[in-house]
mmCIF file of C-alpha atoms and ligand atoms in Angstrom:
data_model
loop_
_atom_site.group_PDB
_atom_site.id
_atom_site.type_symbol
_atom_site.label_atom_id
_atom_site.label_comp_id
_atom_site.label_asym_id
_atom_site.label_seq_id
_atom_site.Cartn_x
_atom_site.Cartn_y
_atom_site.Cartn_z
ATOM 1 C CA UNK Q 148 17.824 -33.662 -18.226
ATOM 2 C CA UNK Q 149 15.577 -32.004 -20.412
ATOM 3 C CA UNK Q 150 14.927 -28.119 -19.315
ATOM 4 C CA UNK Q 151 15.247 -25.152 -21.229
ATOM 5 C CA UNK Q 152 18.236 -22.707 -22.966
ATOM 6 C CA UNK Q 153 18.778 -20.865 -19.925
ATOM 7 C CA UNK Q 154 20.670 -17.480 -19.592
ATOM 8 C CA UNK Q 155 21.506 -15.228 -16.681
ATOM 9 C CA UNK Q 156 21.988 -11.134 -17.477
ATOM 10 C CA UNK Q 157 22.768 -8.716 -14.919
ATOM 11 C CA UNK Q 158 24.033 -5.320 -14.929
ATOM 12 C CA UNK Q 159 27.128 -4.817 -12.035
ATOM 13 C CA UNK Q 160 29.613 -2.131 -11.123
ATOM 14 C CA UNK Q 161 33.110 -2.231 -12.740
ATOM 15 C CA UNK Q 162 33.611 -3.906 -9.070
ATOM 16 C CA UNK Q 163 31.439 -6.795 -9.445
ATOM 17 C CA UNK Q 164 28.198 -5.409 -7.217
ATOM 18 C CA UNK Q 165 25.210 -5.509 -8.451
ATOM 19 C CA UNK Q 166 23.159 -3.501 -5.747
ATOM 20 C CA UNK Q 167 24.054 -1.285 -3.204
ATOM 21 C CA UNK Q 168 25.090 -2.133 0.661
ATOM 22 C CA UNK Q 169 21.338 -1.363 1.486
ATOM 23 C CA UNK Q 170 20.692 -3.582 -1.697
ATOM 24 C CA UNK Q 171 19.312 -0.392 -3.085
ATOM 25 C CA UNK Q 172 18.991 -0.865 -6.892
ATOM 26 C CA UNK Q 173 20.695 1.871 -8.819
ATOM 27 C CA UNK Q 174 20.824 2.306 -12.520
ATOM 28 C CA UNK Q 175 24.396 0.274 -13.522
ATOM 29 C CA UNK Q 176 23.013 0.193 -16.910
ATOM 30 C CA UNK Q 177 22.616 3.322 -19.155
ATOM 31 C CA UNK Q 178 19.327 3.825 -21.923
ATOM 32 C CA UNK Q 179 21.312 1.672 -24.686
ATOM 33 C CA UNK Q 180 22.056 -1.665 -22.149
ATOM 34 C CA UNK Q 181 18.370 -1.151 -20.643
ATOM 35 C CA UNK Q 182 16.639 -1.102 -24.269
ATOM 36 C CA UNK Q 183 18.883 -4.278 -24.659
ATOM 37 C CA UNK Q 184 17.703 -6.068 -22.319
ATOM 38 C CA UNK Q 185 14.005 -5.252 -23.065
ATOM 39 C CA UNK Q 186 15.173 -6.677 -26.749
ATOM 40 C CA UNK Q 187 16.147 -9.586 -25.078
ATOM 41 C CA UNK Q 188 13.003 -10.198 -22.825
ATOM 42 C CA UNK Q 189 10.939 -9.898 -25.902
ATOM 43 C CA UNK Q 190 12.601 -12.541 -27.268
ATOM 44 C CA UNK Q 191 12.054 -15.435 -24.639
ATOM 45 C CA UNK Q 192 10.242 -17.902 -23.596
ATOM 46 C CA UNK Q 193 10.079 -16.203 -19.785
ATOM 47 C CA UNK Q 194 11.876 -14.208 -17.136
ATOM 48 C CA UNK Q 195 13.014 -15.497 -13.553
ATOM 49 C CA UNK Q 196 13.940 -13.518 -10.585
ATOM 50 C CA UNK Q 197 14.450 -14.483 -7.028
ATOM 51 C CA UNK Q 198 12.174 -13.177 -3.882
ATOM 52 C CA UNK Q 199 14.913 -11.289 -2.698
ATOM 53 C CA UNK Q 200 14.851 -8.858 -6.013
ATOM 54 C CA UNK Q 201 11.038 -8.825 -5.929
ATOM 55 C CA UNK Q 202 11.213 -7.119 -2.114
ATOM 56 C CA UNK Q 203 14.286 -4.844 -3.175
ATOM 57 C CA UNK Q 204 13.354 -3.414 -6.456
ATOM 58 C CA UNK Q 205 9.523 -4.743 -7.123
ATOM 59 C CA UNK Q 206 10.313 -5.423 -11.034
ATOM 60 C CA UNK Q 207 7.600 -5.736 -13.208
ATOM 61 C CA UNK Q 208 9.444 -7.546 -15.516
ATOM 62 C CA UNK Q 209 7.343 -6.684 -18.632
ATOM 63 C CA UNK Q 210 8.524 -5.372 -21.886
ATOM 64 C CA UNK Q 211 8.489 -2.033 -22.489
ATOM 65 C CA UNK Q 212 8.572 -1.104 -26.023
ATOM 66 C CA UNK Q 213 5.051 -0.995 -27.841
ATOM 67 C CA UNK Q 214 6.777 -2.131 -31.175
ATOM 68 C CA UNK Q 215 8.726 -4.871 -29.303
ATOM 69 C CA UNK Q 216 5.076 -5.838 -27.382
ATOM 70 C CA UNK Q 217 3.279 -5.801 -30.797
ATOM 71 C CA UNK Q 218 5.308 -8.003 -32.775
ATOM 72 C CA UNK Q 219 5.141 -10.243 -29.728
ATOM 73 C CA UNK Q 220 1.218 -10.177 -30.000
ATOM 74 C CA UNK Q 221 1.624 -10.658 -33.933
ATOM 75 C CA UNK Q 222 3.390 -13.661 -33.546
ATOM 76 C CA UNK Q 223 0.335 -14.857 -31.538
ATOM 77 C CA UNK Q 224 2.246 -14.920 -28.074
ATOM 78 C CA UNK Q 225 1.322 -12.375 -24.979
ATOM 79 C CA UNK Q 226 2.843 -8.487 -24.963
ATOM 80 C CA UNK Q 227 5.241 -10.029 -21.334
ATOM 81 C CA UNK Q 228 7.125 -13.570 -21.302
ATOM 82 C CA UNK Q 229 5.962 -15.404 -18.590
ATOM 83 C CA UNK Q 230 7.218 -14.273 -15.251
ATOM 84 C CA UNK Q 231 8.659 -16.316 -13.064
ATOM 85 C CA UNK Q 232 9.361 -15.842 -9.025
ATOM 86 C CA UNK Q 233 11.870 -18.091 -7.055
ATOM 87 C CA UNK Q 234 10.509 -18.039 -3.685
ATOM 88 C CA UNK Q 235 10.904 -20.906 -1.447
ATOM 89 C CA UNK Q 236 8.558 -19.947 1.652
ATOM 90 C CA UNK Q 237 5.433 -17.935 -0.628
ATOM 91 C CA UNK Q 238 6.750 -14.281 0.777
ATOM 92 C CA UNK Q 239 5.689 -12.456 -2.906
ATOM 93 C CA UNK Q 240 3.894 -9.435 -1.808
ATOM 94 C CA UNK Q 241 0.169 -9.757 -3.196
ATOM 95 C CA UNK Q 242 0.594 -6.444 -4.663
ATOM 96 C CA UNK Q 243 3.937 -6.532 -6.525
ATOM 97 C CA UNK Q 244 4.185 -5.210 -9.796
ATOM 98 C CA UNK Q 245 4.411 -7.699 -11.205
ATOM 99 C CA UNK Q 246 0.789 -8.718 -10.562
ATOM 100 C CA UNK Q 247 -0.328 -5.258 -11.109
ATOM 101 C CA UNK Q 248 1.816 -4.130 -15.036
ATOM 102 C CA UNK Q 249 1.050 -6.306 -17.991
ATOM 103 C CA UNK Q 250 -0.602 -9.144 -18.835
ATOM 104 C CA UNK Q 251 0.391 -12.828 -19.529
ATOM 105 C CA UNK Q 252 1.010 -15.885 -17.214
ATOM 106 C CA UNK Q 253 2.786 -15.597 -13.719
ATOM 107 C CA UNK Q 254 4.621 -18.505 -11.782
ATOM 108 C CA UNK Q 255 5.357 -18.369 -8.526
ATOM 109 C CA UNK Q 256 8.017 -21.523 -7.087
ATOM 110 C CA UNK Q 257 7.356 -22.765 -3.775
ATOM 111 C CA UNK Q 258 9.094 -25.199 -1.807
ATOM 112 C CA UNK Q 259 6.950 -27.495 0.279
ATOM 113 C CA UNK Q 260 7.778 -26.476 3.368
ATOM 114 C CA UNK Q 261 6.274 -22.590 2.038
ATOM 115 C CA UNK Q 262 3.347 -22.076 4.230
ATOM 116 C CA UNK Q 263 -0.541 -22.970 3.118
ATOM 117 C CA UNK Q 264 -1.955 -19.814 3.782
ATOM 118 C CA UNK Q 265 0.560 -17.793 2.270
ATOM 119 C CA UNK Q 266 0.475 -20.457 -1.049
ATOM 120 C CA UNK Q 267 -3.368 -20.028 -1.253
ATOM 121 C CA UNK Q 268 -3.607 -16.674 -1.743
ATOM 122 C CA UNK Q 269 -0.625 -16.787 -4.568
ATOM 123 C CA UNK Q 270 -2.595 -19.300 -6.294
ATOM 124 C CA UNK Q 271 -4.960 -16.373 -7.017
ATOM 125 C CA UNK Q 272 -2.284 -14.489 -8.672
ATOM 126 C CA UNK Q 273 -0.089 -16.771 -10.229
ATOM 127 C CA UNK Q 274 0.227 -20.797 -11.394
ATOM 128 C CA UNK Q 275 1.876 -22.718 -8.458
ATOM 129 C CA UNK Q 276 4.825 -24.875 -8.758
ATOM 130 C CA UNK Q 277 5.847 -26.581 -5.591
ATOM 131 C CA UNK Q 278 9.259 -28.497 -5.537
ATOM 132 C CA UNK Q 279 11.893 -29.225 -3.027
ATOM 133 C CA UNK Q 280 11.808 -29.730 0.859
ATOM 134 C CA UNK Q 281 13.165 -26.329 2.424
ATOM 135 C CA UNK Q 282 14.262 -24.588 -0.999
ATOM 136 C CA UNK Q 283 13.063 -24.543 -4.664
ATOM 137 C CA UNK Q 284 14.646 -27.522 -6.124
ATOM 138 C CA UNK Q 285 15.901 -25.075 -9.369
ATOM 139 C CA UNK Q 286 16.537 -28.056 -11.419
ATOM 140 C CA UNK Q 287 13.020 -30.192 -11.185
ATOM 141 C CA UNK Q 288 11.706 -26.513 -11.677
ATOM 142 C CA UNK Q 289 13.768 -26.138 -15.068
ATOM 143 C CA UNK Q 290 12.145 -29.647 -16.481
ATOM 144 C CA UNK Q 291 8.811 -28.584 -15.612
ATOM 145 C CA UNK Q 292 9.189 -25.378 -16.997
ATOM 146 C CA UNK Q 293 10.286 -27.089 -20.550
ATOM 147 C CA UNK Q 294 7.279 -29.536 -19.737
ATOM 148 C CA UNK Q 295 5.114 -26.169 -20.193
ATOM 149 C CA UNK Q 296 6.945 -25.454 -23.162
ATOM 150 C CA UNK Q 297 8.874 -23.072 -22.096
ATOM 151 C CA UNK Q 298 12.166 -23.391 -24.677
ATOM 152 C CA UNK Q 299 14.333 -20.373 -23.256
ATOM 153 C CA UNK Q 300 14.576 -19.000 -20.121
ATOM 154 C CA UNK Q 301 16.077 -15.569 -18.885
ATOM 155 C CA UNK Q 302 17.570 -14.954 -15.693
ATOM 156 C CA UNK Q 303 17.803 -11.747 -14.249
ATOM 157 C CA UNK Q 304 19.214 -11.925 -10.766
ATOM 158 C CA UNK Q 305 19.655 -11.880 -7.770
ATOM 159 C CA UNK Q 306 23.596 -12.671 -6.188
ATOM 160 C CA UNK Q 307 21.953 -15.284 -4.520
ATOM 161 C CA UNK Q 308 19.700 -16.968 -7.374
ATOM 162 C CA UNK Q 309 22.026 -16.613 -9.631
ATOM 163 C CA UNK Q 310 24.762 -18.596 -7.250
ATOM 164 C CA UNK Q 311 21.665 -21.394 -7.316
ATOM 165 C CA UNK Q 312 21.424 -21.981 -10.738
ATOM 166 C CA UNK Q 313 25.041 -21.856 -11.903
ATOM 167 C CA UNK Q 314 25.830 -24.155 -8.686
ATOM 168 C CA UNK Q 315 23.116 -26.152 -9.869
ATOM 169 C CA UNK Q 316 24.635 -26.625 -13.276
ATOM 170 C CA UNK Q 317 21.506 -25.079 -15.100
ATOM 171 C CA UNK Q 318 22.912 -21.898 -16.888
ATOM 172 C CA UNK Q 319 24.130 -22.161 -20.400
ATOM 173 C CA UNK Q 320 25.147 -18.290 -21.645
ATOM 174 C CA UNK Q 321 25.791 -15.193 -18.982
ATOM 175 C CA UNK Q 322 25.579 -11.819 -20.652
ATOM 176 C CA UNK Q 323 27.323 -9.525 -17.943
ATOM 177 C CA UNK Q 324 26.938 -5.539 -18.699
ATOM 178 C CA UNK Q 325 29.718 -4.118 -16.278
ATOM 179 C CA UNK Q 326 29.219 -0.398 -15.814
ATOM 180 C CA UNK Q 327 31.243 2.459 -15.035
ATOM 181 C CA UNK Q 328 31.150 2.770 -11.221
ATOM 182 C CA UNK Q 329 32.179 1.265 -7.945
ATOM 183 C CA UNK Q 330 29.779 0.559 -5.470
ATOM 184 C CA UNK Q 331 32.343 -1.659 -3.038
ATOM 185 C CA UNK Q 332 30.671 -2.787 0.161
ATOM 186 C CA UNK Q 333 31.924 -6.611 1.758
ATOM 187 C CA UNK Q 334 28.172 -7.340 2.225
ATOM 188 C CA UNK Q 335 26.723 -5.673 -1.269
ATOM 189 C CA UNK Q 336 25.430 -8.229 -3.780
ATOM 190 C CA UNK Q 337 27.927 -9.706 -6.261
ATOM 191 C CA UNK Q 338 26.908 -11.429 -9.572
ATOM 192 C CA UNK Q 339 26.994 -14.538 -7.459
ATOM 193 C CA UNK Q 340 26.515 -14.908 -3.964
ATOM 194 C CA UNK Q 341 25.520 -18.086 -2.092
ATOM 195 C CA UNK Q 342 28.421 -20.503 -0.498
ATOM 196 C CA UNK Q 343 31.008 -19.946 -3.524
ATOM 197 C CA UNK Q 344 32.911 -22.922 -5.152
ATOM 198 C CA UNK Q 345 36.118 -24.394 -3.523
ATOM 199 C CA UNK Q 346 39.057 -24.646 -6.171
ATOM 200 C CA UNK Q 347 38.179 -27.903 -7.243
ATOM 201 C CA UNK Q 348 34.822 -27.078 -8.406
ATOM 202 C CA UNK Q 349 35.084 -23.609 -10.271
ATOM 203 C CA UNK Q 350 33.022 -23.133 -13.479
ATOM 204 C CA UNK Q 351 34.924 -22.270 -16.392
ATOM 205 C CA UNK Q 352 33.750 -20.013 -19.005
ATOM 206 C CA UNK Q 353 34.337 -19.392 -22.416
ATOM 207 C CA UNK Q 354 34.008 -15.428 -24.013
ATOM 208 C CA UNK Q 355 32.324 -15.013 -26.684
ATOM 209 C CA UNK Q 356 32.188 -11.463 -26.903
ATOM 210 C CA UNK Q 357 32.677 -8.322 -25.827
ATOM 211 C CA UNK Q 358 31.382 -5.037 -27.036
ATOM 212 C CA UNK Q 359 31.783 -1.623 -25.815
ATOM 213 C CA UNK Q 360 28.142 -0.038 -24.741
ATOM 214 C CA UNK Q 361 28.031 3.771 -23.829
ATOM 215 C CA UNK Q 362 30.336 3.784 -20.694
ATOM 216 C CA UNK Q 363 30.341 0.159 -20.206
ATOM 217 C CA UNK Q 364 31.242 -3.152 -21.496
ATOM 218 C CA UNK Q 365 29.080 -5.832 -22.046
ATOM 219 C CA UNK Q 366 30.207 -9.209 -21.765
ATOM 220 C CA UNK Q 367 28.773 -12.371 -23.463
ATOM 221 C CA UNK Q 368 30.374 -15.336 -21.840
ATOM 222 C CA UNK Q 369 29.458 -19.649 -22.607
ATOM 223 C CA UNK Q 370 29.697 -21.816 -19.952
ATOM 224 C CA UNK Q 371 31.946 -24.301 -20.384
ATOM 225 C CA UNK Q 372 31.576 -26.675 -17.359
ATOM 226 C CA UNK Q 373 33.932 -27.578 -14.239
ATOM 227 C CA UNK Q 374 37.242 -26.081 -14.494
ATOM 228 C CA UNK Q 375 39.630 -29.156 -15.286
HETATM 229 N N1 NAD K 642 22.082 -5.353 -11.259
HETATM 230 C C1 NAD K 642 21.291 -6.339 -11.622
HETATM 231 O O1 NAD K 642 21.311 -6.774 -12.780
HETATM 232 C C2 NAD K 642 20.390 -6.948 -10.599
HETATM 233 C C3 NAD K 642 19.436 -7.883 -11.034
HETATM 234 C C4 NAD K 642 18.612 -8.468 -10.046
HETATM 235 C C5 NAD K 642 18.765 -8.137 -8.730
HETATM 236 N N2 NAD K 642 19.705 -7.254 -8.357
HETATM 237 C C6 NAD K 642 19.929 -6.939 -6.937
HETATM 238 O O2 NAD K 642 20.185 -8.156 -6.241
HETATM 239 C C7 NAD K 642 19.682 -8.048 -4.911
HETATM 240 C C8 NAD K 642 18.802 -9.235 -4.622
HETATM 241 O O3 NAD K 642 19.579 -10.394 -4.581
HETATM 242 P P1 NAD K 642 19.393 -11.441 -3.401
HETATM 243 O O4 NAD K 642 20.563 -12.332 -3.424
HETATM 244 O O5 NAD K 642 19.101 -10.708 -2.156
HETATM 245 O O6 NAD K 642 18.052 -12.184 -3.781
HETATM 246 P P2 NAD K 642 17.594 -13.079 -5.035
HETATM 247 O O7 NAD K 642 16.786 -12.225 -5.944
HETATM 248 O O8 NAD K 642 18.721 -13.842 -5.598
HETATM 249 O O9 NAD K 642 16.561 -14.074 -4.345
HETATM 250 C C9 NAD K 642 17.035 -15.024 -3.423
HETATM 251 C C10 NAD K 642 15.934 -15.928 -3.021
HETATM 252 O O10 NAD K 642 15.683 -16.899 -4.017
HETATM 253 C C11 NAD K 642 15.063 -17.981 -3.395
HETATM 254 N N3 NAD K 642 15.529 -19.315 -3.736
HETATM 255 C C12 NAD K 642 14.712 -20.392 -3.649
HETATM 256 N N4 NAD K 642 15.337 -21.515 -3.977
HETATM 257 C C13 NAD K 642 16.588 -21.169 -4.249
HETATM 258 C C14 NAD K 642 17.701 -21.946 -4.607
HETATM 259 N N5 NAD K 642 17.621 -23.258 -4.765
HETATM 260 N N6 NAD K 642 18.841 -21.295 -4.801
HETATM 261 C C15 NAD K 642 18.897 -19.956 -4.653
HETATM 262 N N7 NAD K 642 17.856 -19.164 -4.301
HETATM 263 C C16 NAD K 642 16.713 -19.781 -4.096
HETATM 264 C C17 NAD K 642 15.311 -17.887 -1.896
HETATM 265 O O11 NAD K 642 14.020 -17.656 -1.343
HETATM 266 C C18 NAD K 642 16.247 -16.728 -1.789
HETATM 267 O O12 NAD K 642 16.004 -15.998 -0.623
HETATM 268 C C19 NAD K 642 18.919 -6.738 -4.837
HETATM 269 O O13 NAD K 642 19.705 -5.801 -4.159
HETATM 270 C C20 NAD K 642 18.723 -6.332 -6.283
HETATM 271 O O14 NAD K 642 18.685 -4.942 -6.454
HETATM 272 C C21 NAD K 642 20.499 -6.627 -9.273
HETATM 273 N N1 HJL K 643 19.803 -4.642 -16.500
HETATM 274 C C1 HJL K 643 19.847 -3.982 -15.331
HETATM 275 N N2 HJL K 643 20.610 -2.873 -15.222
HETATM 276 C C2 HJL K 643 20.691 -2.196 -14.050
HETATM 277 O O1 HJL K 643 21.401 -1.177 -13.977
HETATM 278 C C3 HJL K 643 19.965 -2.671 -12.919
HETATM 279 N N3 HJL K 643 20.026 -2.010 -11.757
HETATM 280 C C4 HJL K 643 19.191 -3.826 -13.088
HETATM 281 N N4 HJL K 643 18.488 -4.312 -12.052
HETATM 282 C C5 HJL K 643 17.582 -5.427 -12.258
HETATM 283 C C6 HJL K 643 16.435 -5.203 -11.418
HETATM 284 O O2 HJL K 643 15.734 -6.315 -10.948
HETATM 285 C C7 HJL K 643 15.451 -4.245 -12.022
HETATM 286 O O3 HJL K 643 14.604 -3.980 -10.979
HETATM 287 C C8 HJL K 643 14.632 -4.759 -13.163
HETATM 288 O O4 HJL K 643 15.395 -4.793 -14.347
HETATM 289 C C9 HJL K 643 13.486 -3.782 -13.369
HETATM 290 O O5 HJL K 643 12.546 -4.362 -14.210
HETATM 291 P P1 HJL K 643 11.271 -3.495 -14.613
HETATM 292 O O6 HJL K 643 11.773 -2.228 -15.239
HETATM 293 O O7 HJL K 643 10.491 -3.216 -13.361
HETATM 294 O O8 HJL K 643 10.527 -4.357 -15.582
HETATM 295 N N5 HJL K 643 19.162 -4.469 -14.285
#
């Protein structure tokens, strides 16, 4: 299949959570991770969140530094990657941020079953890609998305996207920045969420670094494919 570099970064607690109980966002990462990871979005292709972290923390999802945004524009390519939303029944609030900050091209990925009305008045806002029955089929929405010529792709979150798209077999890198407090909670979000793998199908990774960021460590790991 034919889809694009794909990478998931999150920011979680030294116990693996990456929101609170209430799925209240709360700042994991300190100034150096955060101006890392606007490095990072200004180098891809586009950014992809699930609904879920669009009603939590309403992310913008744009890049923040004027230098960063400038050489973007210099290189003849908009200040923001384009953003993508995962959202399976068309629930994106019409005035999210990430309608309102930046400019440059929104996506917004339906499954069919998402209500008409509520995928009509998106289509305002955003381009439209429909796939799957009940759920966004994340895999025929990675080969369109390279269709579009979009080359890398950044994931950032949620537990339960992220569980999608490594069960799905469509992640390539994870870059993990694991910070210096425990939020514990059975039902906070983890890095990955969703059903979980049974023994015989765990993913196996591969590290290929690690590097100690103000109170933190951030993790670069490869995926290597089913545990053998
Ligand atoms: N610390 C971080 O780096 C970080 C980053 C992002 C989000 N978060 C936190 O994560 C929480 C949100 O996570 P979440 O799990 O509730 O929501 P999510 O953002 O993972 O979105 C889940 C939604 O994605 C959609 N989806 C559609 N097709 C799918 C498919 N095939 N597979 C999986 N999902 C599919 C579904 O509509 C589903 O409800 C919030 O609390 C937020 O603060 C933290
Ligand atoms: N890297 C990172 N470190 C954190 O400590 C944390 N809580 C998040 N959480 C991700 C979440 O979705 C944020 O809401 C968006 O990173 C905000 O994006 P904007 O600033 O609105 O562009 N991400």
């Amino acid at each position: 299949m034919d889809r694009p570099f794909i990478l998931i970064n999150s920011a979680m607690s030294a116990d693996g959570k990456l929101s609170t109980k209430e799925r209240k966002q709360v700042s994991i990462s300190g100034k150096l991770d955060f101006e890392r990871v606007d490095e990072l979005r200004a180098r891809t292709d586009a950014i992809m969140v699930g609904i879920g972290t669009v009603l939590s923390d309403n992310p913008s999802l744009t890049v923040k530094s004027p230098e960063r945004k400038a050489a973007r524009k210099a290189a003849g390519k908009s200040e923001n990657p384009v953003r993508i939303i995962v959202d399976s029944t068309a629930r994106t609030p019409l005035d999210a941020d990430i309608f309102k900050k930046g400019e440059g091209i929104r996506i917004i990925a339906v499954s069919n079953s998402a209500p008409a009305e509520n995928v009509e008045k998106l289509e305002k806002k955003a381009l439209i890609i429909q796939t799957g029955t009940e759920k966004v089929d994340l895999s025929e929405l990675a080969e369109k998305l390279k269709i579009i010529g979009i080359n890398t792709l950044m994931v950032e979150g949620g537990a339960t996207l992220n569980w999608g798209m490594l069960s799905a077999g469509l992640v390539d890198e994870i870059y993990t920045f694991v910070g210096n407090l425990i939020i514990g909670g059975a039902t906070s979000p983890t890095f990955t969420d969703g059903e979980g793998f049974s023994e015989a199908e765990l993913l196996e990774l591969e590290l290929l670094s690690s590097e100690k960021i103000e109170n933190g460590v951030l993790l670069k790991w490869k995926i290597k494919g089913k545990k053998k």
